[in-house]
Amino acid sequence: MYTSITKIRVRYAETDMMGYVYYGNYATYFEVARVESIKQLGFSYRKMEDEGIALPVLEFKIKYYKPAFYDDELTIKTTVTELPKARIHFVYQTINANNDVINEAETTLVFVNKLTQKPCVAPADFTAAIKKYFD
């Protein structure tokens, strides 16, 4: 299992009339956390794309427990629970400064060959970078 931590500070524009983080912004927060998670592995999302691999989202689900507010620093714990093949599954926990889990989410992405637009296996160098966390 591979886990990474990403910090995000809530900007004013990301809040709604109640002062809560607008629920749709969490998808963006999780994308930031995913990209940072891959960087923390020593790998690059951009490198994959440059080599002809895209990672579209197949599934996204979230459960909200508490709101976040303007200027809160959020910690997003991102975990890959199984070694990727043609799909990669991410599990997220968003934690506020009081150490409360304010939501939990999951995304599944598919490795897709950009030329053929068909699913493919994860690149070998990416698999090698993450495999050590599953041994």
mmCIF file of N, CA and C in Angstrom:
data_model
loop_
_atom_site.group_PDB
_atom_site.id
_atom_site.type_symbol
_atom_site.label_atom_id
_atom_site.label_comp_id
_atom_site.label_asym_id
_atom_site.label_seq_id
_atom_site.Cartn_x
_atom_site.Cartn_y
_atom_site.Cartn_z
ATOM 1 N N MET A 1 0.846 -1.166 0.000
ATOM 2 C CA MET A 1 0.000 0.000 0.000
ATOM 3 C C MET A 1 0.901 1.241 0.000
ATOM 4 N N TYR A 2 0.541 2.205 -0.831
ATOM 5 C CA TYR A 2 1.313 3.434 -0.939
ATOM 6 C C TYR A 2 0.457 4.599 -0.456
ATOM 7 N N THR A 3 1.007 5.435 0.445
ATOM 8 C CA THR A 3 0.280 6.579 0.977
ATOM 9 C C THR A 3 1.137 7.828 0.876
ATOM 10 N N SER A 4 0.501 8.939 0.525
ATOM 11 C CA SER A 4 1.179 10.229 0.491
ATOM 12 C C SER A 4 0.301 11.273 1.181
ATOM 13 N N ILE A 5 0.924 12.394 1.519
ATOM 14 C CA ILE A 5 0.242 13.498 2.200
ATOM 15 C C ILE A 5 0.418 14.764 1.369
ATOM 16 N N THR A 6 -0.685 15.498 1.183
ATOM 17 C CA THR A 6 -0.665 16.771 0.471
ATOM 18 C C THR A 6 -1.422 17.795 1.311
ATOM 19 N N LYS A 7 -0.862 18.994 1.432
ATOM 20 C CA LYS A 7 -1.514 20.092 2.160
ATOM 21 C C LYS A 7 -2.133 21.060 1.153
ATOM 22 N N ILE A 8 -3.345 21.504 1.454
ATOM 23 C CA ILE A 8 -4.042 22.474 0.609
ATOM 24 C C ILE A 8 -4.670 23.525 1.523
ATOM 25 N N ARG A 9 -4.495 24.804 1.176
ATOM 26 C CA ARG A 9 -5.142 25.880 1.916
ATOM 27 C C ARG A 9 -6.360 26.341 1.130
ATOM 28 N N VAL A 10 -7.506 26.436 1.798
ATOM 29 C CA VAL A 10 -8.761 26.824 1.159
ATOM 30 C C VAL A 10 -8.718 28.314 0.819
ATOM 31 N N ARG A 11 -8.989 28.613 -0.444
ATOM 32 C CA ARG A 11 -9.059 29.999 -0.903
ATOM 33 C C ARG A 11 -10.495 30.505 -0.803
ATOM 34 N N TYR A 12 -10.640 31.806 -0.646
ATOM 35 C CA TYR A 12 -11.960 32.412 -0.482
ATOM 36 C C TYR A 12 -12.892 32.049 -1.634
ATOM 37 N N ALA A 13 -12.384 32.071 -2.856
ATOM 38 C CA ALA A 13 -13.202 31.790 -4.042
ATOM 39 C C ALA A 13 -13.735 30.359 -4.068
ATOM 40 N N GLU A 14 -13.215 29.488 -3.224
ATOM 41 C CA GLU A 14 -13.644 28.086 -3.190
ATOM 42 C C GLU A 14 -14.787 27.849 -2.207
ATOM 43 N N THR A 15 -15.274 28.930 -1.574
ATOM 44 C CA THR A 15 -16.345 28.788 -0.600
ATOM 45 C C THR A 15 -17.678 29.258 -1.181
ATOM 46 N N ASP A 16 -18.767 28.799 -0.563
ATOM 47 C CA ASP A 16 -20.109 29.179 -1.017
ATOM 48 C C ASP A 16 -20.698 30.233 -0.071
ATOM 49 N N MET A 17 -21.972 30.545 -0.229
ATOM 50 C CA MET A 17 -22.616 31.589 0.577
ATOM 51 C C MET A 17 -22.664 31.246 2.063
ATOM 52 N N MET A 18 -22.573 29.973 2.404
ATOM 53 C CA MET A 18 -22.563 29.571 3.812
ATOM 54 C C MET A 18 -21.163 29.653 4.407
ATOM 55 N N GLY A 19 -20.169 29.927 3.557
ATOM 56 C CA GLY A 19 -18.785 29.973 4.020
ATOM 57 C C GLY A 19 -18.097 28.625 3.985
ATOM 58 N N TYR A 20 -18.804 27.592 3.513
ATOM 59 C CA TYR A 20 -18.238 26.245 3.396
ATOM 60 C C TYR A 20 -17.485 26.122 2.070
ATOM 61 N N VAL A 21 -16.507 25.224 2.029
ATOM 62 C CA VAL A 21 -15.912 24.869 0.746
ATOM 63 C C VAL A 21 -17.021 24.264 -0.104
ATOM 64 N N TYR A 22 -17.196 24.803 -1.302
ATOM 65 C CA TYR A 22 -18.196 24.284 -2.233
ATOM 66 C C TYR A 22 -17.841 22.835 -2.551
ATOM 67 N N TYR A 23 -18.821 21.948 -2.468
ATOM 68 C CA TYR A 23 -18.577 20.509 -2.552
ATOM 69 C C TYR A 23 -17.831 20.092 -3.827
ATOM 70 N N GLY A 24 -18.083 20.764 -4.940
ATOM 71 C CA GLY A 24 -17.439 20.403 -6.198
ATOM 72 C C GLY A 24 -15.936 20.645 -6.213
ATOM 73 N N ASN A 25 -15.445 21.497 -5.313
ATOM 74 C CA ASN A 25 -14.009 21.785 -5.287
ATOM 75 C C ASN A 25 -13.173 20.610 -4.788
ATOM 76 N N TYR A 26 -13.805 19.682 -4.095
ATOM 77 C CA TYR A 26 -13.030 18.540 -3.595
ATOM 78 C C TYR A 26 -12.472 17.682 -4.733
ATOM 79 N N ALA A 27 -13.174 17.602 -5.855
ATOM 80 C CA ALA A 27 -12.637 16.850 -6.997
ATOM 81 C C ALA A 27 -11.304 17.453 -7.438
ATOM 82 N N THR A 28 -11.214 18.783 -7.444
ATOM 83 C CA THR A 28 -9.957 19.451 -7.790
ATOM 84 C C THR A 28 -8.900 19.194 -6.734
ATOM 85 N N TYR A 29 -9.283 19.264 -5.456
ATOM 86 C CA TYR A 29 -8.324 18.985 -4.383
ATOM 87 C C TYR A 29 -7.744 17.579 -4.526
ATOM 88 N N PHE A 30 -8.600 16.625 -4.870
ATOM 89 C CA PHE A 30 -8.122 15.247 -5.005
ATOM 90 C C PHE A 30 -7.221 15.090 -6.233
ATOM 91 N N GLU A 31 -7.505 15.843 -7.281
ATOM 92 C CA GLU A 31 -6.618 15.799 -8.447
ATOM 93 C C GLU A 31 -5.241 16.339 -8.079
ATOM 94 N N VAL A 32 -5.202 17.447 -7.343
ATOM 95 C CA VAL A 32 -3.920 18.000 -6.875
ATOM 96 C C VAL A 32 -3.198 16.949 -6.028
ATOM 97 N N ALA A 33 -3.913 16.306 -5.123
ATOM 98 C CA ALA A 33 -3.305 15.288 -4.257
ATOM 99 C C ALA A 33 -2.789 14.096 -5.058
ATOM 100 N N ARG A 34 -3.548 13.690 -6.095
ATOM 101 C CA ARG A 34 -3.127 12.568 -6.954
ATOM 102 C C ARG A 34 -1.829 12.888 -7.676
ATOM 103 N N VAL A 35 -1.768 14.079 -8.278
ATOM 104 C CA VAL A 35 -0.569 14.484 -9.017
ATOM 105 C C VAL A 35 0.622 14.566 -8.063
ATOM 106 N N GLU A 36 0.416 15.142 -6.877
ATOM 107 C CA GLU A 36 1.496 15.236 -5.889
ATOM 108 C C GLU A 36 1.912 13.854 -5.389
ATOM 109 N N SER A 37 0.959 12.961 -5.239
ATOM 110 C CA SER A 37 1.258 11.597 -4.810
ATOM 111 C C SER A 37 2.191 10.909 -5.801
ATOM 112 N N ILE A 38 1.891 11.080 -7.069
ATOM 113 C CA ILE A 38 2.729 10.484 -8.118
ATOM 114 C C ILE A 38 4.111 11.138 -8.135
ATOM 115 N N LYS A 39 4.162 12.459 -7.907
ATOM 116 C CA LYS A 39 5.458 13.157 -7.825
ATOM 117 C C LYS A 39 6.275 12.639 -6.654
ATOM 118 N N GLN A 40 5.605 12.412 -5.519
ATOM 119 C CA GLN A 40 6.309 11.922 -4.335
ATOM 120 C C GLN A 40 6.882 10.524 -4.543
ATOM 121 N N LEU A 41 6.346 9.809 -5.518
ATOM 122 C CA LEU A 41 6.905 8.503 -5.901
ATOM 123 C C LEU A 41 8.181 8.667 -6.719
ATOM 124 N N GLY A 42 8.446 9.906 -7.161
ATOM 125 C CA GLY A 42 9.584 10.145 -8.040
ATOM 126 C C GLY A 42 9.197 9.968 -9.496
ATOM 127 N N PHE A 43 7.906 10.043 -9.766
ATOM 128 C CA PHE A 43 7.395 9.847 -11.117
ATOM 129 C C PHE A 43 6.632 11.095 -11.524
ATOM 130 N N SER A 44 6.314 11.199 -12.799
ATOM 131 C CA SER A 44 5.643 12.390 -13.296
ATOM 132 C C SER A 44 4.416 12.047 -14.129
ATOM 133 N N TYR A 45 3.303 12.660 -13.768
ATOM 134 C CA TYR A 45 2.066 12.556 -14.542
ATOM 135 C C TYR A 45 2.319 13.068 -15.966
ATOM 136 N N ARG A 46 3.057 14.181 -16.026
ATOM 137 C CA ARG A 46 3.377 14.781 -17.324
ATOM 138 C C ARG A 46 4.189 13.818 -18.196
ATOM 139 N N LYS A 47 5.140 13.114 -17.576
ATOM 140 C CA LYS A 47 5.956 12.148 -18.320
ATOM 141 C C LYS A 47 5.071 11.070 -18.942
ATOM 142 N N MET A 48 4.096 10.596 -18.165
ATOM 143 C CA MET A 48 3.176 9.588 -18.699
ATOM 144 C C MET A 48 2.423 10.136 -19.902
ATOM 145 N N GLU A 49 1.925 11.347 -19.757
ATOM 146 C CA GLU A 49 1.173 11.957 -20.861
ATOM 147 C C GLU A 49 2.064 12.178 -22.081
ATOM 148 N N ASP A 50 3.302 12.640 -21.841
ATOM 149 C CA ASP A 50 4.247 12.837 -22.951
ATOM 150 C C ASP A 50 4.577 11.529 -23.654
ATOM 151 N N GLU A 51 4.490 10.427 -22.919
ATOM 152 C CA GLU A 51 4.774 9.105 -23.492
ATOM 153 C C GLU A 51 3.512 8.432 -24.038
ATOM 154 N N GLY A 52 2.415 9.193 -24.116
ATOM 155 C CA GLY A 52 1.220 8.683 -24.783
ATOM 156 C C GLY A 52 0.207 7.980 -23.904
ATOM 157 N N ILE A 53 0.307 8.174 -22.582
ATOM 158 C CA ILE A 53 -0.640 7.545 -21.664
ATOM 159 C C ILE A 53 -1.482 8.631 -20.989
ATOM 160 N N ALA A 54 -2.788 8.484 -21.058
ATOM 161 C CA ALA A 54 -3.707 9.373 -20.354
ATOM 162 C C ALA A 54 -4.324 8.608 -19.192
ATOM 163 N N LEU A 55 -4.836 9.344 -18.214
ATOM 164 C CA LEU A 55 -5.451 8.721 -17.038
ATOM 165 C C LEU A 55 -6.813 9.363 -16.766
ATOM 166 N N PRO A 56 -7.824 9.066 -17.572
ATOM 167 C CA PRO A 56 -9.144 9.624 -17.292
ATOM 168 C C PRO A 56 -9.786 8.950 -16.077
ATOM 169 N N VAL A 57 -10.648 9.708 -15.416
ATOM 170 C CA VAL A 57 -11.362 9.201 -14.248
ATOM 171 C C VAL A 57 -12.525 8.332 -14.717
ATOM 172 N N LEU A 58 -12.602 7.136 -14.187
ATOM 173 C CA LEU A 58 -13.692 6.212 -14.464
ATOM 174 C C LEU A 58 -14.802 6.356 -13.420
ATOM 175 N N GLU A 59 -14.384 6.547 -12.156
ATOM 176 C CA GLU A 59 -15.359 6.596 -11.076
ATOM 177 C C GLU A 59 -14.876 7.548 -9.989
ATOM 178 N N PHE A 60 -15.815 8.292 -9.394
ATOM 179 C CA PHE A 60 -15.528 9.200 -8.288
ATOM 180 C C PHE A 60 -16.678 9.107 -7.297
ATOM 181 N N LYS A 61 -16.352 8.883 -6.030
ATOM 182 C CA LYS A 61 -17.398 8.915 -5.005
ATOM 183 C C LYS A 61 -16.829 9.549 -3.745
ATOM 184 N N ILE A 62 -17.733 10.186 -3.002
ATOM 185 C CA ILE A 62 -17.299 10.925 -1.814
ATOM 186 C C ILE A 62 -18.388 10.884 -0.754
ATOM 187 N N LYS A 63 -17.954 10.901 0.494
ATOM 188 C CA LYS A 63 -18.854 10.976 1.643
ATOM 189 C C LYS A 63 -18.381 12.152 2.501
ATOM 190 N N TYR A 64 -19.304 13.116 2.745
ATOM 191 C CA TYR A 64 -18.986 14.319 3.515
ATOM 192 C C TYR A 64 -19.416 14.152 4.968
ATOM 193 N N TYR A 65 -18.549 14.588 5.892
ATOM 194 C CA TYR A 65 -18.861 14.523 7.316
ATOM 195 C C TYR A 65 -18.971 15.905 7.946
ATOM 196 N N LYS A 66 -18.028 16.783 7.606
ATOM 197 C CA LYS A 66 -17.974 18.134 8.172
ATOM 198 C C LYS A 66 -17.521 19.092 7.083
ATOM 199 N N PRO A 67 -17.866 20.364 7.212
ATOM 200 C CA PRO A 67 -17.407 21.329 6.213
ATOM 201 C C PRO A 67 -15.980 21.809 6.482
ATOM 202 N N ALA A 68 -15.372 22.353 5.449
ATOM 203 C CA ALA A 68 -14.119 23.103 5.571
ATOM 204 C C ALA A 68 -14.456 24.551 5.233
ATOM 205 N N PHE A 69 -13.622 25.472 5.713
ATOM 206 C CA PHE A 69 -13.899 26.898 5.588
ATOM 207 C C PHE A 69 -12.710 27.632 4.984
ATOM 208 N N TYR A 70 -12.975 28.868 4.570
ATOM 209 C CA TYR A 70 -11.925 29.738 4.032
ATOM 210 C C TYR A 70 -10.707 29.755 4.958
ATOM 211 N N ASP A 71 -9.542 29.631 4.373
ATOM 212 C CA ASP A 71 -8.225 29.695 5.009
ATOM 213 C C ASP A 71 -7.886 28.467 5.853
ATOM 214 N N ASP A 72 -8.758 27.456 5.890
ATOM 215 C CA ASP A 72 -8.394 26.203 6.556
ATOM 216 C C ASP A 72 -7.235 25.551 5.811
ATOM 217 N N GLU A 73 -6.315 24.977 6.559
ATOM 218 C CA GLU A 73 -5.303 24.133 5.930
ATOM 219 C C GLU A 73 -5.797 22.697 6.034
ATOM 220 N N LEU A 74 -5.964 22.081 4.877
ATOM 221 C CA LEU A 74 -6.454 20.709 4.816
ATOM 222 C C LEU A 74 -5.307 19.771 4.481
ATOM 223 N N THR A 75 -5.313 18.626 5.091
ATOM 224 C CA THR A 75 -4.360 17.569 4.782
ATOM 225 C C THR A 75 -5.124 16.496 4.028
ATOM 226 N N ILE A 76 -4.627 16.167 2.852
ATOM 227 C CA ILE A 76 -5.261 15.101 2.084
ATOM 228 C C ILE A 76 -4.322 13.905 2.080
ATOM 229 N N LYS A 77 -4.800 12.843 2.684
ATOM 230 C CA LYS A 77 -4.067 11.574 2.731
ATOM 231 C C LYS A 77 -4.559 10.754 1.534
ATOM 232 N N THR A 78 -3.642 10.428 0.648
ATOM 233 C CA THR A 78 -3.971 9.697 -0.581
ATOM 234 C C THR A 78 -3.323 8.321 -0.520
ATOM 235 N N THR A 79 -4.117 7.289 -0.727
ATOM 236 C CA THR A 79 -3.605 5.923 -0.637
ATOM 237 C C THR A 79 -3.964 5.134 -1.894
ATOM 238 N N VAL A 80 -2.981 4.422 -2.408
ATOM 239 C CA VAL A 80 -3.203 3.441 -3.475
ATOM 240 C C VAL A 80 -3.183 2.092 -2.768
ATOM 241 N N THR A 81 -4.315 1.407 -2.798
ATOM 242 C CA THR A 81 -4.481 0.205 -1.981
ATOM 243 C C THR A 81 -4.059 -1.086 -2.669
ATOM 244 N N GLU A 82 -3.943 -1.040 -4.000
ATOM 245 C CA GLU A 82 -3.510 -2.246 -4.718
ATOM 246 C C GLU A 82 -2.636 -1.849 -5.902
ATOM 247 N N LEU A 83 -1.757 -2.740 -6.257
ATOM 248 C CA LEU A 83 -0.837 -2.485 -7.367
ATOM 249 C C LEU A 83 -1.629 -2.258 -8.652
ATOM 250 N N PRO A 84 -1.402 -1.136 -9.334
ATOM 251 C CA PRO A 84 -2.168 -0.846 -10.556
ATOM 252 C C PRO A 84 -1.862 -1.806 -11.693
ATOM 253 N N LYS A 85 -2.896 -2.043 -12.478
ATOM 254 C CA LYS A 85 -2.747 -2.821 -13.719
ATOM 255 C C LYS A 85 -3.216 -1.907 -14.843
ATOM 256 N N ALA A 86 -4.425 -2.095 -15.347
ATOM 257 C CA ALA A 86 -4.977 -1.170 -16.335
ATOM 258 C C ALA A 86 -5.756 -0.047 -15.651
ATOM 259 N N ARG A 87 -6.019 -0.231 -14.370
ATOM 260 C CA ARG A 87 -6.710 0.780 -13.564
ATOM 261 C C ARG A 87 -5.886 1.068 -12.314
ATOM 262 N N ILE A 88 -6.086 2.257 -11.774
ATOM 263 C CA ILE A 88 -5.464 2.609 -10.503
ATOM 264 C C ILE A 88 -6.544 3.220 -9.615
ATOM 265 N N HIS A 89 -6.608 2.728 -8.392
ATOM 266 C CA HIS A 89 -7.645 3.127 -7.441
ATOM 267 C C HIS A 89 -7.004 3.949 -6.325
ATOM 268 N N PHE A 90 -7.533 5.157 -6.086
ATOM 269 C CA PHE A 90 -7.052 6.039 -5.031
ATOM 270 C C PHE A 90 -8.130 6.194 -3.963
ATOM 271 N N VAL A 91 -7.710 6.188 -2.696
ATOM 272 C CA VAL A 91 -8.594 6.434 -1.566
ATOM 273 C C VAL A 91 -8.062 7.690 -0.872
ATOM 274 N N TYR A 92 -8.977 8.614 -0.530
ATOM 275 C CA TYR A 92 -8.588 9.888 0.065
ATOM 276 C C TYR A 92 -9.275 10.087 1.406
ATOM 277 N N GLN A 93 -8.564 10.740 2.307
ATOM 278 C CA GLN A 93 -9.148 11.270 3.532
ATOM 279 C C GLN A 93 -8.740 12.733 3.593
ATOM 280 N N THR A 94 -9.716 13.616 3.809
ATOM 281 C CA THR A 94 -9.415 15.027 4.005
ATOM 282 C C THR A 94 -9.534 15.310 5.496
ATOM 283 N N ILE A 95 -8.466 15.874 6.058
ATOM 284 C CA ILE A 95 -8.359 16.069 7.499
ATOM 285 C C ILE A 95 -8.134 17.557 7.778
ATOM 286 N N ASN A 96 -8.884 18.117 8.724
ATOM 287 C CA ASN A 96 -8.714 19.530 9.051
ATOM 288 C C ASN A 96 -7.661 19.718 10.150
ATOM 289 N N ALA A 97 -7.450 20.974 10.567
ATOM 290 C CA ALA A 97 -6.415 21.290 11.556
ATOM 291 C C ALA A 97 -6.712 20.689 12.928
ATOM 292 N N ASN A 98 -7.984 20.361 13.213
ATOM 293 C CA ASN A 98 -8.351 19.708 14.474
ATOM 294 C C ASN A 98 -8.183 18.198 14.402
ATOM 295 N N ASN A 99 -7.646 17.726 13.287
ATOM 296 C CA ASN A 99 -7.437 16.299 13.038
ATOM 297 C C ASN A 99 -8.746 15.535 12.844
ATOM 298 N N ASP A 100 -9.801 16.265 12.441
ATOM 299 C CA ASP A 100 -11.079 15.634 12.117
ATOM 300 C C ASP A 100 -11.066 15.202 10.655
ATOM 301 N N VAL A 101 -11.524 13.993 10.374
ATOM 302 C CA VAL A 101 -11.716 13.567 8.987
ATOM 303 C C VAL A 101 -13.008 14.224 8.521
ATOM 304 N N ILE A 102 -12.904 15.140 7.543
ATOM 305 C CA ILE A 102 -14.095 15.873 7.109
ATOM 306 C C ILE A 102 -14.765 15.233 5.898
ATOM 307 N N ASN A 103 -14.029 14.413 5.168
ATOM 308 C CA ASN A 103 -14.648 13.614 4.107
ATOM 309 C C ASN A 103 -13.721 12.474 3.731
ATOM 310 N N GLU A 104 -14.302 11.499 3.053
ATOM 311 C CA GLU A 104 -13.546 10.368 2.509
ATOM 312 C C GLU A 104 -14.032 10.162 1.089
ATOM 313 N N ALA A 105 -13.099 9.834 0.203
ATOM 314 C CA ALA A 105 -13.460 9.703 -1.209
ATOM 315 C C ALA A 105 -12.621 8.617 -1.866
ATOM 316 N N GLU A 106 -13.056 8.245 -3.075
ATOM 317 C CA GLU A 106 -12.327 7.271 -3.892
ATOM 318 C C GLU A 106 -12.435 7.683 -5.344
ATOM 319 N N THR A 107 -11.356 7.465 -6.077
ATOM 320 C CA THR A 107 -11.405 7.600 -7.536
ATOM 321 C C THR A 107 -10.748 6.381 -8.149
ATOM 322 N N THR A 108 -11.257 5.992 -9.291
ATOM 323 C CA THR A 108 -10.622 4.962 -10.100
ATOM 324 C C THR A 108 -10.316 5.596 -11.447
ATOM 325 N N LEU A 109 -9.073 5.482 -11.870
ATOM 326 C CA LEU A 109 -8.644 6.006 -13.156
ATOM 327 C C LEU A 109 -8.186 4.848 -14.029
ATOM 328 N N VAL A 110 -8.260 5.038 -15.340
ATOM 329 C CA VAL A 110 -7.884 4.002 -16.293
ATOM 330 C C VAL A 110 -6.685 4.482 -17.100
ATOM 331 N N PHE A 111 -5.678 3.634 -17.232
ATOM 332 C CA PHE A 111 -4.554 3.934 -18.123
ATOM 333 C C PHE A 111 -5.041 3.744 -19.553
ATOM 334 N N VAL A 112 -4.928 4.788 -20.373
ATOM 335 C CA VAL A 112 -5.424 4.756 -21.748
ATOM 336 C C VAL A 112 -4.308 5.183 -22.702
ATOM 337 N N ASN A 113 -4.135 4.395 -23.767
ATOM 338 C CA ASN A 113 -3.212 4.754 -24.835
ATOM 339 C C ASN A 113 -3.831 5.927 -25.605
ATOM 340 N N LYS A 114 -3.142 7.067 -25.645
ATOM 341 C CA LYS A 114 -3.710 8.267 -26.265
ATOM 342 C C LYS A 114 -3.914 8.106 -27.774
ATOM 343 N N LEU A 115 -3.125 7.275 -28.423
ATOM 344 C CA LEU A 115 -3.285 7.074 -29.875
ATOM 345 C C LEU A 115 -4.486 6.203 -30.207
ATOM 346 N N THR A 116 -4.623 5.108 -29.477
ATOM 347 C CA THR A 116 -5.709 4.163 -29.790
ATOM 348 C C THR A 116 -6.990 4.453 -29.008
ATOM 349 N N GLN A 117 -6.859 5.270 -27.927
ATOM 350 C CA GLN A 117 -7.991 5.560 -27.034
ATOM 351 C C GLN A 117 -8.536 4.305 -26.364
ATOM 352 N N LYS A 118 -7.663 3.308 -26.205
ATOM 353 C CA LYS A 118 -8.057 2.054 -25.560
ATOM 354 C C LYS A 118 -7.276 1.869 -24.259
ATOM 355 N N PRO A 119 -7.889 1.196 -23.294
ATOM 356 C CA PRO A 119 -7.170 0.912 -22.049
ATOM 357 C C PRO A 119 -5.890 0.119 -22.306
ATOM 358 N N CYS A 120 -4.911 0.359 -21.461
ATOM 359 C CA CYS A 120 -3.635 -0.355 -21.556
ATOM 360 C C CYS A 120 -3.116 -0.594 -20.141
ATOM 361 N N VAL A 121 -2.093 -1.381 -20.013
ATOM 362 C CA VAL A 121 -1.501 -1.617 -18.690
ATOM 363 C C VAL A 121 -0.705 -0.390 -18.265
ATOM 364 N N ALA A 122 -0.538 -0.240 -16.972
ATOM 365 C CA ALA A 122 0.269 0.854 -16.429
ATOM 366 C C ALA A 122 1.681 0.771 -17.003
ATOM 367 N N PRO A 123 2.318 1.912 -17.270
ATOM 368 C CA PRO A 123 3.692 1.880 -17.777
ATOM 369 C C PRO A 123 4.621 1.121 -16.829
ATOM 370 N N ALA A 124 5.547 0.381 -17.392
ATOM 371 C CA ALA A 124 6.448 -0.463 -16.593
ATOM 372 C C ALA A 124 7.256 0.356 -15.587
ATOM 373 N N ASP A 125 7.721 1.547 -15.966
ATOM 374 C CA ASP A 125 8.523 2.348 -15.034
ATOM 375 C C ASP A 125 7.665 2.885 -13.882
ATOM 376 N N PHE A 126 6.398 3.174 -14.138
ATOM 377 C CA PHE A 126 5.497 3.593 -13.063
ATOM 378 C C PHE A 126 5.238 2.419 -12.114
ATOM 379 N N THR A 127 4.964 1.260 -12.682
ATOM 380 C CA THR A 127 4.738 0.061 -11.870
ATOM 381 C C THR A 127 5.955 -0.236 -11.008
ATOM 382 N N ALA A 128 7.152 -0.100 -11.569
ATOM 383 C CA ALA A 128 8.378 -0.332 -10.806
ATOM 384 C C ALA A 128 8.519 0.665 -9.654
ATOM 385 N N ALA A 129 8.125 1.922 -9.881
ATOM 386 C CA ALA A 129 8.236 2.952 -8.846
ATOM 387 C C ALA A 129 7.298 2.697 -7.665
ATOM 388 N N ILE A 130 6.132 2.151 -7.926
ATOM 389 C CA ILE A 130 5.152 1.957 -6.857
ATOM 390 C C ILE A 130 5.190 0.541 -6.254
ATOM 391 N N LYS A 131 5.739 -0.407 -7.000
ATOM 392 C CA LYS A 131 5.727 -1.819 -6.585
ATOM 393 C C LYS A 131 6.392 -2.066 -5.241
ATOM 394 N N LYS A 132 7.435 -1.325 -4.936
ATOM 395 C CA LYS A 132 8.155 -1.545 -3.674
ATOM 396 C C LYS A 132 7.283 -1.330 -2.433
ATOM 397 N N TYR A 133 6.185 -0.577 -2.582
ATOM 398 C CA TYR A 133 5.273 -0.345 -1.466
ATOM 399 C C TYR A 133 4.287 -1.496 -1.254
ATOM 400 N N PHE A 134 4.321 -2.458 -2.161
ATOM 401 C CA PHE A 134 3.396 -3.589 -2.090
ATOM 402 C C PHE A 134 4.087 -4.909 -1.814
ATOM 403 N N ASP A 135 5.402 -4.882 -1.657
ATOM 404 C CA ASP A 135 6.159 -6.114 -1.395
ATOM 405 C C ASP A 135 6.204 -6.426 0.087
#
